Amino acid sequence: MQNQDTGVPGLELEVFARLDRQYRERWGIGLYAVRADGTHACGRRTCTVTGDPTCDQTRAFALQEALRWGDPSIVFCPAGRLLWAIPVMHNERIVGGLVASALEKQVFPNGQAPVRLDLRRAATELRVMAER
């Protein structure tokens, strides 16, 4: 049986599904895959905004920042979500990525500290999982 395509070169559906399941079990947050331009490729989107070029640009920016810094950066998206992403690379070029996001209210339930979700750790674990 041939592996199904996720829409991101080099990211097989079976591998994506395993990463999504593991991340969801650990953090209660699912993953979805995007193309290099930030458009949705596969997986369950956590955001209800679709087709907004600003949202696509924000996800693409998150991929670029992760490549730039070597770790996912937390980016605020226009839909009121905090998102972090890791790029999928081929021949030193971003071909897509994995994205996770949480509503700002999930992270800051009272609008301020204490933080309910350790975003730095969640972002780092996404990178480590994908590297394995």
mmCIF file of N, CA and C in Angstrom:
data_model
loop_
_atom_site.group_PDB
_atom_site.id
_atom_site.type_symbol
_atom_site.label_atom_id
_atom_site.label_comp_id
_atom_site.label_asym_id
_atom_site.label_seq_id
_atom_site.Cartn_x
_atom_site.Cartn_y
_atom_site.Cartn_z
ATOM 1 N N MET A 1 0.847 -1.186 0.000
ATOM 2 C CA MET A 1 0.000 0.000 0.000
ATOM 3 C C MET A 1 0.889 1.244 0.000
ATOM 4 N N GLN A 2 0.568 2.185 -0.844
ATOM 5 C CA GLN A 2 1.349 3.401 -0.977
ATOM 6 C C GLN A 2 0.919 4.433 0.065
ATOM 7 N N ASN A 3 1.896 5.197 0.598
ATOM 8 C CA ASN A 3 1.585 6.245 1.560
ATOM 9 C C ASN A 3 0.819 7.372 0.876
ATOM 10 N N GLN A 4 -0.144 7.911 1.566
ATOM 11 C CA GLN A 4 -0.918 9.005 1.011
ATOM 12 C C GLN A 4 -0.175 10.317 1.209
ATOM 13 N N ASP A 5 -0.474 11.258 0.351
ATOM 14 C CA ASP A 5 0.191 12.555 0.327
ATOM 15 C C ASP A 5 -0.514 13.529 1.280
ATOM 16 N N THR A 6 0.284 14.342 1.942
ATOM 17 C CA THR A 6 -0.266 15.376 2.828
ATOM 18 C C THR A 6 -0.396 16.714 2.120
ATOM 19 N N GLY A 7 0.219 16.845 0.960
ATOM 20 C CA GLY A 7 0.264 18.139 0.292
ATOM 21 C C GLY A 7 1.551 18.882 0.589
ATOM 22 N N VAL A 8 2.395 18.295 1.446
ATOM 23 C CA VAL A 8 3.707 18.853 1.771
ATOM 24 C C VAL A 8 4.746 17.826 1.333
ATOM 25 N N PRO A 9 5.578 18.163 0.346
ATOM 26 C CA PRO A 9 6.584 17.197 -0.116
ATOM 27 C C PRO A 9 7.444 16.674 1.034
ATOM 28 N N GLY A 10 7.592 15.356 1.079
ATOM 29 C CA GLY A 10 8.431 14.742 2.105
ATOM 30 C C GLY A 10 7.716 14.434 3.411
ATOM 31 N N LEU A 11 6.484 14.875 3.561
ATOM 32 C CA LEU A 11 5.722 14.594 4.785
ATOM 33 C C LEU A 11 4.618 13.609 4.449
ATOM 34 N N GLU A 12 4.830 12.360 4.816
ATOM 35 C CA GLU A 12 3.852 11.316 4.535
ATOM 36 C C GLU A 12 2.685 11.402 5.507
ATOM 37 N N LEU A 13 1.519 11.021 5.037
ATOM 38 C CA LEU A 13 0.307 11.096 5.852
ATOM 39 C C LEU A 13 0.432 10.254 7.120
ATOM 40 N N GLU A 14 1.031 9.093 7.016
ATOM 41 C CA GLU A 14 1.205 8.219 8.181
ATOM 42 C C GLU A 14 2.066 8.900 9.256
ATOM 43 N N VAL A 15 3.136 9.545 8.821
ATOM 44 C CA VAL A 15 4.027 10.247 9.754
ATOM 45 C C VAL A 15 3.295 11.441 10.367
ATOM 46 N N PHE A 16 2.594 12.194 9.527
ATOM 47 C CA PHE A 16 1.833 13.338 10.043
ATOM 48 C C PHE A 16 0.821 12.880 11.095
ATOM 49 N N ALA A 17 0.072 11.821 10.789
ATOM 50 C CA ALA A 17 -0.958 11.333 11.717
ATOM 51 C C ALA A 17 -0.345 10.919 13.056
ATOM 52 N N ARG A 18 0.821 10.285 13.019
ATOM 53 C CA ARG A 18 1.489 9.870 14.258
ATOM 54 C C ARG A 18 1.925 11.080 15.072
ATOM 55 N N LEU A 19 2.535 12.078 14.417
ATOM 56 C CA LEU A 19 2.955 13.288 15.126
ATOM 57 C C LEU A 19 1.751 14.022 15.721
ATOM 58 N N ASP A 20 0.685 14.123 14.940
ATOM 59 C CA ASP A 20 -0.526 14.796 15.412
ATOM 60 C C ASP A 20 -1.084 14.093 16.643
ATOM 61 N N ARG A 21 -1.159 12.779 16.585
ATOM 62 C CA ARG A 21 -1.698 12.005 17.715
ATOM 63 C C ARG A 21 -0.833 12.179 18.962
ATOM 64 N N GLN A 22 0.485 12.077 18.808
ATOM 65 C CA GLN A 22 1.392 12.220 19.949
ATOM 66 C C GLN A 22 1.318 13.619 20.549
ATOM 67 N N TYR A 23 1.275 14.611 19.701
ATOM 68 C CA TYR A 23 1.243 15.990 20.192
ATOM 69 C C TYR A 23 -0.096 16.287 20.888
ATOM 70 N N ARG A 24 -1.165 15.773 20.311
ATOM 71 C CA ARG A 24 -2.500 15.970 20.898
ATOM 72 C C ARG A 24 -2.579 15.288 22.267
ATOM 73 N N GLU A 25 -2.011 14.092 22.386
ATOM 74 C CA GLU A 25 -2.006 13.380 23.672
ATOM 75 C C GLU A 25 -1.208 14.147 24.720
ATOM 76 N N ARG A 26 -0.097 14.723 24.319
ATOM 77 C CA ARG A 26 0.786 15.422 25.254
ATOM 78 C C ARG A 26 0.266 16.807 25.629
ATOM 79 N N TRP A 27 -0.219 17.564 24.637
ATOM 80 C CA TRP A 27 -0.572 18.962 24.870
ATOM 81 C C TRP A 27 -2.057 19.293 24.722
ATOM 82 N N GLY A 28 -2.855 18.369 24.215
ATOM 83 C CA GLY A 28 -4.272 18.664 23.997
ATOM 84 C C GLY A 28 -4.489 19.607 22.825
ATOM 85 N N ILE A 29 -3.485 19.701 21.970
ATOM 86 C CA ILE A 29 -3.526 20.590 20.807
ATOM 87 C C ILE A 29 -3.137 19.769 19.593
ATOM 88 N N GLY A 30 -3.941 19.840 18.542
ATOM 89 C CA GLY A 30 -3.635 19.112 17.324
ATOM 90 C C GLY A 30 -2.725 19.904 16.400
ATOM 91 N N LEU A 31 -2.185 19.205 15.434
ATOM 92 C CA LEU A 31 -1.327 19.803 14.431
ATOM 93 C C LEU A 31 -2.048 19.839 13.092
ATOM 94 N N TYR A 32 -1.620 20.721 12.231
ATOM 95 C CA TYR A 32 -2.015 20.654 10.835
ATOM 96 C C TYR A 32 -0.816 21.043 9.991
ATOM 97 N N ALA A 33 -0.818 20.593 8.759
ATOM 98 C CA ALA A 33 0.297 20.864 7.853
ATOM 99 C C ALA A 33 -0.085 21.997 6.916
ATOM 100 N N VAL A 34 0.912 22.807 6.589
ATOM 101 C CA VAL A 34 0.720 23.902 5.638
ATOM 102 C C VAL A 34 1.793 23.819 4.558
ATOM 103 N N ARG A 35 1.484 24.439 3.427
ATOM 104 C CA ARG A 35 2.478 24.581 2.364
ATOM 105 C C ARG A 35 3.402 25.736 2.734
ATOM 106 N N ALA A 36 4.456 25.930 1.966
ATOM 107 C CA ALA A 36 5.431 26.987 2.256
ATOM 108 C C ALA A 36 4.801 28.375 2.297
ATOM 109 N N ASP A 37 3.717 28.579 1.545
ATOM 110 C CA ASP A 37 3.052 29.889 1.539
ATOM 111 C C ASP A 37 2.044 30.051 2.678
ATOM 112 N N GLY A 38 1.961 29.045 3.558
ATOM 113 C CA GLY A 38 1.075 29.120 4.719
ATOM 114 C C GLY A 38 -0.333 28.610 4.485
ATOM 115 N N THR A 39 -0.645 28.195 3.267
ATOM 116 C CA THR A 39 -1.985 27.670 3.000
ATOM 117 C C THR A 39 -2.124 26.268 3.573
ATOM 118 N N HIS A 40 -3.318 25.934 4.002
ATOM 119 C CA HIS A 40 -3.601 24.648 4.634
ATOM 120 C C HIS A 40 -3.355 23.510 3.647
ATOM 121 N N ALA A 41 -2.671 22.461 4.108
ATOM 122 C CA ALA A 41 -2.402 21.291 3.273
ATOM 123 C C ALA A 41 -3.165 20.068 3.776
ATOM 124 N N CYS A 42 -3.120 19.791 5.079
ATOM 125 C CA CYS A 42 -3.850 18.651 5.631
ATOM 126 C C CYS A 42 -3.961 18.791 7.140
ATOM 127 N N GLY A 43 -4.802 17.956 7.701
ATOM 128 C CA GLY A 43 -5.016 17.977 9.147
ATOM 129 C C GLY A 43 -6.195 18.864 9.496
ATOM 130 N N ARG A 44 -6.620 18.723 10.732
ATOM 131 C CA ARG A 44 -7.779 19.486 11.204
ATOM 132 C C ARG A 44 -7.336 20.879 11.623
ATOM 133 N N ARG A 45 -7.863 21.851 10.919
ATOM 134 C CA ARG A 45 -7.555 23.248 11.238
ATOM 135 C C ARG A 45 -8.208 23.628 12.555
ATOM 136 N N THR A 46 -7.463 24.320 13.397
ATOM 137 C CA THR A 46 -8.014 24.745 14.678
ATOM 138 C C THR A 46 -8.669 26.119 14.569
ATOM 139 N N CYS A 47 -8.362 26.829 13.521
ATOM 140 C CA CYS A 47 -8.916 28.166 13.324
ATOM 141 C C CYS A 47 -10.094 28.084 12.362
ATOM 142 N N THR A 48 -11.115 28.867 12.610
ATOM 143 C CA THR A 48 -12.298 28.849 11.752
ATOM 144 C C THR A 48 -12.178 29.803 10.569
ATOM 145 N N VAL A 49 -11.160 30.659 10.553
ATOM 146 C CA VAL A 49 -10.962 31.586 9.445
ATOM 147 C C VAL A 49 -10.316 30.827 8.290
ATOM 148 N N THR A 50 -10.936 30.872 7.125
ATOM 149 C CA THR A 50 -10.378 30.191 5.956
ATOM 150 C C THR A 50 -10.255 31.174 4.798
ATOM 151 N N GLY A 51 -9.237 30.963 3.998
ATOM 152 C CA GLY A 51 -9.058 31.771 2.803
ATOM 153 C C GLY A 51 -8.593 33.194 3.047
ATOM 154 N N ASP A 52 -8.153 33.508 4.238
ATOM 155 C CA ASP A 52 -7.679 34.864 4.541
ATOM 156 C C ASP A 52 -6.188 34.929 4.236
ATOM 157 N N PRO A 53 -5.779 35.760 3.281
ATOM 158 C CA PRO A 53 -4.361 35.823 2.933
ATOM 159 C C PRO A 53 -3.481 36.285 4.096
ATOM 160 N N THR A 54 -4.016 37.083 5.002
ATOM 161 C CA THR A 54 -3.237 37.527 6.158
ATOM 162 C C THR A 54 -2.914 36.344 7.066
ATOM 163 N N CYS A 55 -3.859 35.442 7.244
ATOM 164 C CA CYS A 55 -3.625 34.250 8.060
ATOM 165 C C CYS A 55 -2.577 33.355 7.397
ATOM 166 N N ASP A 56 -2.683 33.185 6.075
ATOM 167 C CA ASP A 56 -1.693 32.390 5.352
ATOM 168 C C ASP A 56 -0.304 33.008 5.516
ATOM 169 N N GLN A 57 -0.209 34.308 5.392
ATOM 170 C CA GLN A 57 1.070 35.012 5.539
ATOM 171 C C GLN A 57 1.624 34.857 6.947
ATOM 172 N N THR A 58 0.751 34.858 7.942
ATOM 173 C CA THR A 58 1.188 34.693 9.332
ATOM 174 C C THR A 58 1.791 33.315 9.544
ATOM 175 N N ARG A 59 1.145 32.283 8.988
ATOM 176 C CA ARG A 59 1.700 30.921 9.115
ATOM 177 C C ARG A 59 3.027 30.810 8.367
ATOM 178 N N ALA A 60 3.128 31.396 7.183
ATOM 179 C CA ALA A 60 4.389 31.382 6.427
ATOM 180 C C ALA A 60 5.476 32.119 7.208
ATOM 181 N N PHE A 61 5.102 33.220 7.857
ATOM 182 C CA PHE A 61 6.049 33.974 8.678
ATOM 183 C C PHE A 61 6.540 33.124 9.850
ATOM 184 N N ALA A 62 5.640 32.370 10.470
ATOM 185 C CA ALA A 62 6.022 31.501 11.589
ATOM 186 C C ALA A 62 7.038 30.456 11.127
ATOM 187 N N LEU A 63 6.865 29.918 9.921
ATOM 188 C CA LEU A 63 7.829 28.960 9.383
ATOM 189 C C LEU A 63 9.188 29.615 9.176
ATOM 190 N N GLN A 64 9.179 30.816 8.609
ATOM 191 C CA GLN A 64 10.427 31.537 8.365
ATOM 192 C C GLN A 64 11.153 31.866 9.673
ATOM 193 N N GLU A 65 10.407 32.284 10.670
ATOM 194 C CA GLU A 65 11.009 32.622 11.961
ATOM 195 C C GLU A 65 11.602 31.393 12.640
ATOM 196 N N ALA A 66 10.924 30.259 12.519
ATOM 197 C CA ALA A 66 11.464 29.029 13.109
ATOM 198 C C ALA A 66 12.776 28.654 12.428
ATOM 199 N N LEU A 67 12.833 28.821 11.122
ATOM 200 C CA LEU A 67 14.076 28.541 10.405
ATOM 201 C C LEU A 67 15.156 29.537 10.818
ATOM 202 N N ARG A 68 14.786 30.776 10.921
ATOM 203 C CA ARG A 68 15.740 31.836 11.276
ATOM 204 C C ARG A 68 16.361 31.614 12.657
ATOM 205 N N TRP A 69 15.529 31.255 13.645
ATOM 206 C CA TRP A 69 15.998 31.146 15.023
ATOM 207 C C TRP A 69 16.370 29.732 15.436
ATOM 208 N N GLY A 70 15.991 28.732 14.642
ATOM 209 C CA GLY A 70 16.316 27.350 14.989
ATOM 210 C C GLY A 70 15.348 26.727 15.974
ATOM 211 N N ASP A 71 14.320 27.428 16.319
ATOM 212 C CA ASP A 71 13.260 26.965 17.224
ATOM 213 C C ASP A 71 11.982 27.694 16.840
ATOM 214 N N PRO A 72 10.836 27.086 17.091
ATOM 215 C CA PRO A 72 9.587 27.782 16.782
ATOM 216 C C PRO A 72 9.442 29.073 17.589
ATOM 217 N N SER A 73 8.921 30.084 16.945
ATOM 218 C CA SER A 73 8.593 31.340 17.609
ATOM 219 C C SER A 73 7.086 31.386 17.797
ATOM 220 N N ILE A 74 6.650 32.039 18.843
ATOM 221 C CA ILE A 74 5.221 32.202 19.072
ATOM 222 C C ILE A 74 4.776 33.447 18.310
ATOM 223 N N VAL A 75 3.791 33.276 17.452
ATOM 224 C CA VAL A 75 3.301 34.355 16.603
ATOM 225 C C VAL A 75 1.823 34.572 16.910
ATOM 226 N N PHE A 76 1.413 35.825 16.979
ATOM 227 C CA PHE A 76 0.003 36.148 17.205
ATOM 228 C C PHE A 76 -0.669 36.275 15.852
ATOM 229 N N CYS A 77 -1.713 35.491 15.627
ATOM 230 C CA CYS A 77 -2.402 35.548 14.335
ATOM 231 C C CYS A 77 -3.595 36.492 14.422
ATOM 232 N N PRO A 78 -4.061 36.980 13.283
ATOM 233 C CA PRO A 78 -5.169 37.943 13.265
ATOM 234 C C PRO A 78 -6.484 37.406 13.835
ATOM 235 N N ALA A 79 -6.619 36.084 13.912
ATOM 236 C CA ALA A 79 -7.860 35.485 14.407
ATOM 237 C C ALA A 79 -7.854 35.298 15.922
ATOM 238 N N GLY A 80 -6.889 35.897 16.626
ATOM 239 C CA GLY A 80 -6.851 35.813 18.078
ATOM 240 C C GLY A 80 -6.236 34.533 18.608
ATOM 241 N N ARG A 81 -5.387 33.922 17.827
ATOM 242 C CA ARG A 81 -4.725 32.689 18.245
ATOM 243 C C ARG A 81 -3.230 32.931 18.353
ATOM 244 N N LEU A 82 -2.589 32.169 19.194
ATOM 245 C CA LEU A 82 -1.138 32.125 19.267
ATOM 246 C C LEU A 82 -0.725 30.871 18.516
ATOM 247 N N LEU A 83 0.207 31.000 17.592
ATOM 248 C CA LEU A 83 0.602 29.820 16.838
ATOM 249 C C LEU A 83 2.105 29.690 16.778
ATOM 250 N N TRP A 84 2.541 28.456 16.599
ATOM 251 C CA TRP A 84 3.950 28.155 16.451
ATOM 252 C C TRP A 84 4.051 27.069 15.389
ATOM 253 N N ALA A 85 5.167 27.074 14.681
ATOM 254 C CA ALA A 85 5.310 26.168 13.550
ATOM 255 C C ALA A 85 6.760 25.744 13.387
ATOM 256 N N ILE A 86 6.930 24.627 12.715
ATOM 257 C CA ILE A 86 8.270 24.192 12.335
ATOM 258 C C ILE A 86 8.253 23.906 10.837
ATOM 259 N N PRO A 87 9.328 24.281 10.160
ATOM 260 C CA PRO A 87 9.357 24.052 8.716
ATOM 261 C C PRO A 87 9.727 22.616 8.359
ATOM 262 N N VAL A 88 9.220 22.172 7.216
ATOM 263 C CA VAL A 88 9.658 20.943 6.576
ATOM 264 C C VAL A 88 10.529 21.405 5.417
ATOM 265 N N MET A 89 11.760 20.899 5.395
ATOM 266 C CA MET A 89 12.752 21.374 4.431
ATOM 267 C C MET A 89 13.070 20.306 3.389
ATOM 268 N N HIS A 90 13.434 20.785 2.205
ATOM 269 C CA HIS A 90 13.967 19.918 1.161
ATOM 270 C C HIS A 90 14.989 20.729 0.376
ATOM 271 N N ASN A 91 16.224 20.219 0.312
ATOM 272 C CA ASN A 91 17.303 20.932 -0.386
ATOM 273 C C ASN A 91 17.434 22.380 0.079
ATOM 274 N N GLU A 92 17.458 22.557 1.399
ATOM 275 C CA GLU A 92 17.636 23.869 2.028
ATOM 276 C C GLU A 92 16.529 24.870 1.690
ATOM 277 N N ARG A 93 15.346 24.348 1.371
ATOM 278 C CA ARG A 93 14.220 25.207 1.026
ATOM 279 C C ARG A 93 12.992 24.749 1.817
ATOM 280 N N ILE A 94 12.239 25.702 2.331
ATOM 281 C CA ILE A 94 10.997 25.370 3.037
ATOM 282 C C ILE A 94 9.970 24.903 2.016
ATOM 283 N N VAL A 95 9.442 23.695 2.228
ATOM 284 C CA VAL A 95 8.402 23.172 1.344
ATOM 285 C C VAL A 95 7.050 23.099 2.059
ATOM 286 N N GLY A 96 7.050 23.377 3.338
ATOM 287 C CA GLY A 96 5.826 23.338 4.132
ATOM 288 C C GLY A 96 6.189 23.345 5.599
ATOM 289 N N GLY A 97 5.232 22.946 6.415
ATOM 290 C CA GLY A 97 5.517 22.916 7.836
ATOM 291 C C GLY A 97 4.378 22.351 8.652
ATOM 292 N N LEU A 98 4.661 22.156 9.923
ATOM 293 C CA LEU A 98 3.675 21.721 10.903
ATOM 294 C C LEU A 98 3.328 22.910 11.782
ATOM 295 N N VAL A 99 2.041 23.093 12.029
ATOM 296 C CA VAL A 99 1.560 24.233 12.803
ATOM 297 C C VAL A 99 0.699 23.746 13.967
ATOM 298 N N ALA A 100 0.861 24.403 15.105
ATOM 299 C CA ALA A 100 -0.003 24.196 16.270
ATOM 300 C C ALA A 100 -0.465 25.572 16.722
ATOM 301 N N SER A 101 -1.646 25.635 17.295
ATOM 302 C CA SER A 101 -2.124 26.935 17.775
ATOM 303 C C SER A 101 -3.096 26.764 18.927
ATOM 304 N N ALA A 102 -3.223 27.827 19.693
ATOM 305 C CA ALA A 102 -4.144 27.847 20.827
ATOM 306 C C ALA A 102 -4.787 29.221 20.897
ATOM 307 N N LEU A 103 -6.018 29.260 21.318
ATOM 308 C CA LEU A 103 -6.674 30.549 21.543
ATOM 309 C C LEU A 103 -5.951 31.292 22.647
ATOM 310 N N GLU A 104 -5.870 32.578 22.510
ATOM 311 C CA GLU A 104 -5.221 33.387 23.531
ATOM 312 C C GLU A 104 -5.856 33.133 24.902
ATOM 313 N N LYS A 105 -7.170 32.917 24.927
ATOM 314 C CA LYS A 105 -7.879 32.660 26.187
ATOM 315 C C LYS A 105 -7.480 31.322 26.808
ATOM 316 N N GLN A 106 -7.043 30.351 25.973
ATOM 317 C CA GLN A 106 -6.571 29.068 26.506
ATOM 318 C C GLN A 106 -5.258 29.252 27.255
ATOM 319 N N VAL A 107 -4.439 30.166 26.765
ATOM 320 C CA VAL A 107 -3.126 30.397 27.348
ATOM 321 C C VAL A 107 -3.220 31.335 28.545
ATOM 322 N N PHE A 108 -3.964 32.420 28.376
ATOM 323 C CA PHE A 108 -4.139 33.428 29.425
ATOM 324 C C PHE A 108 -5.620 33.497 29.800
ATOM 325 N N PRO A 109 -6.109 32.573 30.617
ATOM 326 C CA PRO A 109 -7.546 32.510 30.908
ATOM 327 C C PRO A 109 -8.097 33.779 31.543
ATOM 328 N N ASN A 110 -7.282 34.501 32.295
ATOM 329 C CA ASN A 110 -7.742 35.727 32.939
ATOM 330 C C ASN A 110 -7.229 36.969 32.229
ATOM 331 N N GLY A 111 -6.669 36.787 31.045
ATOM 332 C CA GLY A 111 -6.122 37.905 30.303
ATOM 333 C C GLY A 111 -4.720 38.292 30.748
ATOM 334 N N GLN A 112 -4.181 37.562 31.684
ATOM 335 C CA GLN A 112 -2.826 37.842 32.196
ATOM 336 C C GLN A 112 -2.287 36.593 32.875
ATOM 337 N N ALA A 113 -1.157 36.711 33.537
ATOM 338 C CA ALA A 113 -0.572 35.564 34.246
ATOM 339 C C ALA A 113 -1.511 35.135 35.366
ATOM 340 N N PRO A 114 -1.522 33.918 35.806
ATOM 341 C CA PRO A 114 -0.616 32.853 35.403
ATOM 342 C C PRO A 114 -1.029 32.229 34.062
ATOM 343 N N VAL A 115 -0.039 31.742 33.362
ATOM 344 C CA VAL A 115 -0.233 31.120 32.069
ATOM 345 C C VAL A 115 -0.674 29.683 32.279
ATOM 346 N N ARG A 116 -1.677 29.268 31.537
ATOM 347 C CA ARG A 116 -2.204 27.911 31.665
ATOM 348 C C ARG A 116 -1.421 26.905 30.814
ATOM 349 N N LEU A 117 -0.799 27.360 29.750
ATOM 350 C CA LEU A 117 -0.093 26.475 28.827
ATOM 351 C C LEU A 117 1.327 26.988 28.629
ATOM 352 N N ASP A 118 2.310 26.140 28.845
ATOM 353 C CA ASP A 118 3.705 26.510 28.677
ATOM 354 C C ASP A 118 4.043 26.469 27.186
ATOM 355 N N LEU A 119 3.851 27.597 26.515
ATOM 356 C CA LEU A 119 4.040 27.655 25.072
ATOM 357 C C LEU A 119 5.485 27.395 24.656
ATOM 358 N N ARG A 120 6.421 27.891 25.411
ATOM 359 C CA ARG A 120 7.830 27.672 25.060
ATOM 360 C C ARG A 120 8.142 26.179 25.030
ATOM 361 N N ARG A 121 7.680 25.476 26.028
ATOM 362 C CA ARG A 121 7.929 24.037 26.084
ATOM 363 C C ARG A 121 7.153 23.288 24.995
ATOM 364 N N ALA A 122 5.911 23.694 24.760
ATOM 365 C CA ALA A 122 5.101 23.055 23.719
ATOM 366 C C ALA A 122 5.747 23.247 22.347
ATOM 367 N N ALA A 123 6.275 24.434 22.090
ATOM 368 C CA ALA A 123 6.921 24.716 20.811
ATOM 369 C C ALA A 123 8.210 23.917 20.667
ATOM 370 N N THR A 124 8.988 23.867 21.721
ATOM 371 C CA THR A 124 10.245 23.113 21.676
ATOM 372 C C THR A 124 9.979 21.630 21.466
ATOM 373 N N GLU A 125 8.975 21.086 22.145
ATOM 374 C CA GLU A 125 8.664 19.670 21.978
ATOM 375 C C GLU A 125 8.179 19.352 20.575
ATOM 376 N N LEU A 126 7.505 20.305 19.920
ATOM 377 C CA LEU A 126 7.103 20.094 18.532
ATOM 378 C C LEU A 126 8.354 19.938 17.655
ATOM 379 N N ARG A 127 9.329 20.794 17.866
ATOM 380 C CA ARG A 127 10.573 20.705 17.087
ATOM 381 C C ARG A 127 11.268 19.361 17.338
ATOM 382 N N VAL A 128 11.386 18.979 18.597
ATOM 383 C CA VAL A 128 12.072 17.742 18.949
ATOM 384 C C VAL A 128 11.344 16.524 18.345
ATOM 385 N N MET A 129 10.029 16.514 18.437
ATOM 386 C CA MET A 129 9.249 15.407 17.861
ATOM 387 C C MET A 129 9.479 15.299 16.358
ATOM 388 N N ALA A 130 9.454 16.416 15.680
ATOM 389 C CA ALA A 130 9.613 16.414 14.219
ATOM 390 C C ALA A 130 11.035 16.005 13.815
ATOM 391 N N GLU A 131 12.012 16.377 14.612
ATOM 392 C CA GLU A 131 13.391 16.017 14.292
ATOM 393 C C GLU A 131 13.617 14.519 14.393
ATOM 394 N N ARG A 132 12.915 13.875 15.323
ATOM 395 C CA ARG A 132 13.050 12.421 15.483
ATOM 396 C C ARG A 132 12.492 11.731 14.263
#
